[in-house]
Amino acid sequence: MRVTFALALALALFAATADAFFGGGKKPSAPQAAPGAKQVEVTWENNGKTVTANQGEPIANVARRAGVKIKYDCKKGRCGSCEVRLNGRASAKVCQGATIPFGPSKKLKIKTMA
């Protein structure tokens, strides 16, 4: 009786953990836009690829969709290898969770620095 209960409990925990990590067999959905967020056309200057992103979406996700590889060394924001330029001005550190900025702009150019 105890073995059966322990086995049933272990299987239930395994199933719950697998669903949490693998989504229960569901396909991942498209990123949800934050309330009031607009879509932005993002062009990667390094390779010329353009993708559509939501304001507030992590730049790392946008880079992945565009096939752009961003270098990471320390993953703490100190070394600057993950730094990108937004519209040639502001810089953002992707490893620190930098996101597509909010604002009136509908187009954004991003250039990797490393």
PDB file of C-alpha atoms in Angstrom:
ATOM      1  CA  MET A   1       0.000   0.000   0.000  1.00  0.00           C
ATOM      2  CA  ARG A   2       2.781   2.451   0.920  1.00  0.00           C
ATOM      3  CA  VAL A   3       4.768   1.561  -2.203  1.00  0.00           C
ATOM      4  CA  THR A   4       1.719   2.142  -4.422  1.00  0.00           C
ATOM      5  CA  PHE A   5       1.025   5.517  -2.790  1.00  0.00           C
ATOM      6  CA  ALA A   6       4.671   6.573  -3.065  1.00  0.00           C
ATOM      7  CA  LEU A   7       4.785   5.508  -6.717  1.00  0.00           C
ATOM      8  CA  ALA A   8       1.553   7.388  -7.510  1.00  0.00           C
ATOM      9  CA  LEU A   9       2.873  10.493  -5.755  1.00  0.00           C
ATOM     10  CA  ALA A  10       6.181  10.312  -7.635  1.00  0.00           C
ATOM     11  CA  LEU A  11       4.394   9.966 -10.986  1.00  0.00           C
ATOM     12  CA  ALA A  12       2.114  12.919 -10.206  1.00  0.00           C
ATOM     13  CA  LEU A  13       5.085  15.104  -9.264  1.00  0.00           C
ATOM     14  CA  PHE A  14       6.968  14.054 -12.401  1.00  0.00           C
ATOM     15  CA  ALA A  15       3.953  14.852 -14.614  1.00  0.00           C
ATOM     16  CA  ALA A  16       3.482  18.276 -12.992  1.00  0.00           C
ATOM     17  CA  THR A  17       7.188  19.079 -13.375  1.00  0.00           C
ATOM     18  CA  ALA A  18       7.230  17.943 -17.011  1.00  0.00           C
ATOM     19  CA  ASP A  19       4.188  20.122 -17.789  1.00  0.00           C
ATOM     20  CA  ALA A  20       5.836  23.109 -16.117  1.00  0.00           C
ATOM     21  CA  PHE A  21       9.064  22.736 -18.098  1.00  0.00           C
ATOM     22  CA  PHE A  22       7.735  21.521 -21.429  1.00  0.00           C
ATOM     23  CA  GLY A  23       4.341  23.251 -21.533  1.00  0.00           C
ATOM     24  CA  GLY A  24       2.279  20.085 -21.508  1.00  0.00           C
ATOM     25  CA  GLY A  25       2.753  19.539 -25.242  1.00  0.00           C
ATOM     26  CA  LYS A  26       1.395  22.970 -26.176  1.00  0.00           C
ATOM     27  CA  LYS A  27       3.190  25.023 -28.792  1.00  0.00           C
ATOM     28  CA  PRO A  28       4.598  28.320 -27.514  1.00  0.00           C
ATOM     29  CA  SER A  29       2.436  31.274 -28.460  1.00  0.00           C
ATOM     30  CA  ALA A  30       3.611  34.508 -30.019  1.00  0.00           C
ATOM     31  CA  PRO A  31       4.832  37.102 -27.533  1.00  0.00           C
ATOM     32  CA  GLN A  32       2.015  39.058 -25.952  1.00  0.00           C
ATOM     33  CA  ALA A  33       2.199  42.833 -26.232  1.00  0.00           C
ATOM     34  CA  ALA A  34       2.059  44.875 -23.059  1.00  0.00           C
ATOM     35  CA  PRO A  35      -1.070  47.037 -22.660  1.00  0.00           C
ATOM     36  CA  GLY A  36      -0.656  50.129 -24.847  1.00  0.00           C
ATOM     37  CA  ALA A  37       2.374  48.659 -26.627  1.00  0.00           C
ATOM     38  CA  LYS A  38       2.757  49.111 -30.347  1.00  0.00           C
ATOM     39  CA  GLN A  39       4.546  47.050 -32.916  1.00  0.00           C
ATOM     40  CA  VAL A  40       7.924  48.265 -34.085  1.00  0.00           C
ATOM     41  CA  GLU A  41       9.806  47.346 -37.260  1.00  0.00           C
ATOM     42  CA  VAL A  42      13.310  46.385 -36.086  1.00  0.00           C
ATOM     43  CA  THR A  43      16.187  46.374 -38.592  1.00  0.00           C
ATOM     44  CA  TRP A  44      19.494  44.800 -37.626  1.00  0.00           C
ATOM     45  CA  GLU A  45      22.245  46.920 -39.192  1.00  0.00           C
ATOM     46  CA  ASN A  46      24.805  44.108 -39.024  1.00  0.00           C
ATOM     47  CA  ASN A  47      22.968  41.825 -41.460  1.00  0.00           C
ATOM     48  CA  GLY A  48      20.088  43.947 -42.801  1.00  0.00           C
ATOM     49  CA  LYS A  49      17.344  41.609 -41.507  1.00  0.00           C
ATOM     50  CA  THR A  50      14.060  43.183 -40.462  1.00  0.00           C
ATOM     51  CA  VAL A  51      11.548  41.698 -38.011  1.00  0.00           C
ATOM     52  CA  THR A  52       8.464  43.006 -36.249  1.00  0.00           C
ATOM     53  CA  ALA A  53       8.604  43.287 -32.456  1.00  0.00           C
ATOM     54  CA  ASN A  54       6.370  44.539 -29.668  1.00  0.00           C
ATOM     55  CA  GLN A  55       7.426  47.457 -27.505  1.00  0.00           C
ATOM     56  CA  GLY A  56       8.689  46.049 -24.212  1.00  0.00           C
ATOM     57  CA  GLU A  57       9.788  42.753 -25.792  1.00  0.00           C
ATOM     58  CA  PRO A  58      13.298  41.589 -24.800  1.00  0.00           C
ATOM     59  CA  ILE A  59      15.880  42.438 -27.455  1.00  0.00           C
ATOM     60  CA  ALA A  60      17.373  38.950 -27.048  1.00  0.00           C
ATOM     61  CA  ASN A  61      14.096  37.406 -28.288  1.00  0.00           C
ATOM     62  CA  VAL A  62      13.963  39.768 -31.262  1.00  0.00           C
ATOM     63  CA  ALA A  63      17.583  38.944 -32.134  1.00  0.00           C
ATOM     64  CA  ARG A  64      16.842  35.217 -31.969  1.00  0.00           C
ATOM     65  CA  ARG A  65      13.902  35.598 -34.381  1.00  0.00           C
ATOM     66  CA  ALA A  66      16.088  37.592 -36.776  1.00  0.00           C
ATOM     67  CA  GLY A  67      18.880  35.020 -36.617  1.00  0.00           C
ATOM     68  CA  VAL A  68      21.286  37.515 -35.051  1.00  0.00           C
ATOM     69  CA  LYS A  69      23.780  36.082 -32.588  1.00  0.00           C
ATOM     70  CA  ILE A  70      24.704  38.346 -29.707  1.00  0.00           C
ATOM     71  CA  LYS A  71      27.961  37.582 -27.898  1.00  0.00           C
ATOM     72  CA  TYR A  72      27.852  37.134 -24.129  1.00  0.00           C
ATOM     73  CA  ASP A  73      30.963  36.905 -21.965  1.00  0.00           C
ATOM     74  CA  CYS A  74      30.316  37.803 -18.329  1.00  0.00           C
ATOM     75  CA  LYS A  75      26.472  37.800 -18.476  1.00  0.00           C
ATOM     76  CA  LYS A  76      26.535  40.449 -15.737  1.00  0.00           C
ATOM     77  CA  GLY A  77      26.695  43.598 -17.877  1.00  0.00           C
ATOM     78  CA  ARG A  78      30.255  44.497 -16.947  1.00  0.00           C
ATOM     79  CA  CYS A  79      32.229  43.511 -20.051  1.00  0.00           C
ATOM     80  CA  GLY A  80      29.961  45.153 -22.639  1.00  0.00           C
ATOM     81  CA  SER A  81      30.170  42.311 -25.164  1.00  0.00           C
ATOM     82  CA  CYS A  82      26.356  42.106 -25.338  1.00  0.00           C
ATOM     83  CA  GLU A  83      25.910  45.842 -25.849  1.00  0.00           C
ATOM     84  CA  VAL A  84      23.837  47.058 -28.790  1.00  0.00           C
ATOM     85  CA  ARG A  85      23.151  50.539 -30.178  1.00  0.00           C
ATOM     86  CA  LEU A  86      19.553  51.660 -30.654  1.00  0.00           C
ATOM     87  CA  ASN A  87      19.119  54.035 -33.601  1.00  0.00           C
ATOM     88  CA  GLY A  88      22.850  54.811 -33.417  1.00  0.00           C
ATOM     89  CA  ARG A  89      22.494  56.587 -30.073  1.00  0.00           C
ATOM     90  CA  ALA A  90      21.490  54.864 -26.867  1.00  0.00           C
ATOM     91  CA  SER A  91      23.210  51.669 -25.878  1.00  0.00           C
ATOM     92  CA  ALA A  92      21.573  48.725 -24.155  1.00  0.00           C
ATOM     93  CA  LYS A  93      23.013  45.604 -22.555  1.00  0.00           C
ATOM     94  CA  VAL A  94      21.086  42.588 -23.795  1.00  0.00           C
ATOM     95  CA  CYS A  95      22.278  40.305 -20.991  1.00  0.00           C
ATOM     96  CA  GLN A  96      20.619  42.662 -18.513  1.00  0.00           C
ATOM     97  CA  GLY A  97      17.195  42.171 -20.101  1.00  0.00           C
ATOM     98  CA  ALA A  98      17.142  45.240 -22.369  1.00  0.00           C
ATOM     99  CA  THR A  99      13.800  45.613 -24.156  1.00  0.00           C
ATOM    100  CA  ILE A 100      12.415  47.321 -27.234  1.00  0.00           C
ATOM    101  CA  PRO A 101      11.736  50.873 -25.982  1.00  0.00           C
ATOM    102  CA  PHE A 102       8.274  52.365 -25.677  1.00  0.00           C
ATOM    103  CA  GLY A 103       7.503  55.596 -27.496  1.00  0.00           C
ATOM    104  CA  PRO A 104       6.126  57.007 -30.715  1.00  0.00           C
ATOM    105  CA  SER A 105       8.765  55.434 -32.975  1.00  0.00           C
ATOM    106  CA  LYS A 106       7.552  52.682 -35.305  1.00  0.00           C
ATOM    107  CA  LYS A 107      11.011  51.856 -36.673  1.00  0.00           C
ATOM    108  CA  LEU A 108      14.161  50.938 -34.807  1.00  0.00           C
ATOM    109  CA  LYS A 109      17.683  50.175 -36.018  1.00  0.00           C
ATOM    110  CA  ILE A 110      19.837  47.996 -33.802  1.00  0.00           C
ATOM    111  CA  LYS A 111      23.555  47.377 -34.255  1.00  0.00           C
ATOM    112  CA  THR A 112      25.575  44.854 -32.256  1.00  0.00           C
ATOM    113  CA  MET A 113      28.830  46.281 -30.957  1.00  0.00           C
ATOM    114  CA  ALA A 114      30.950  43.127 -30.630  1.00  0.00           C
TER     115      ALA A 114
END
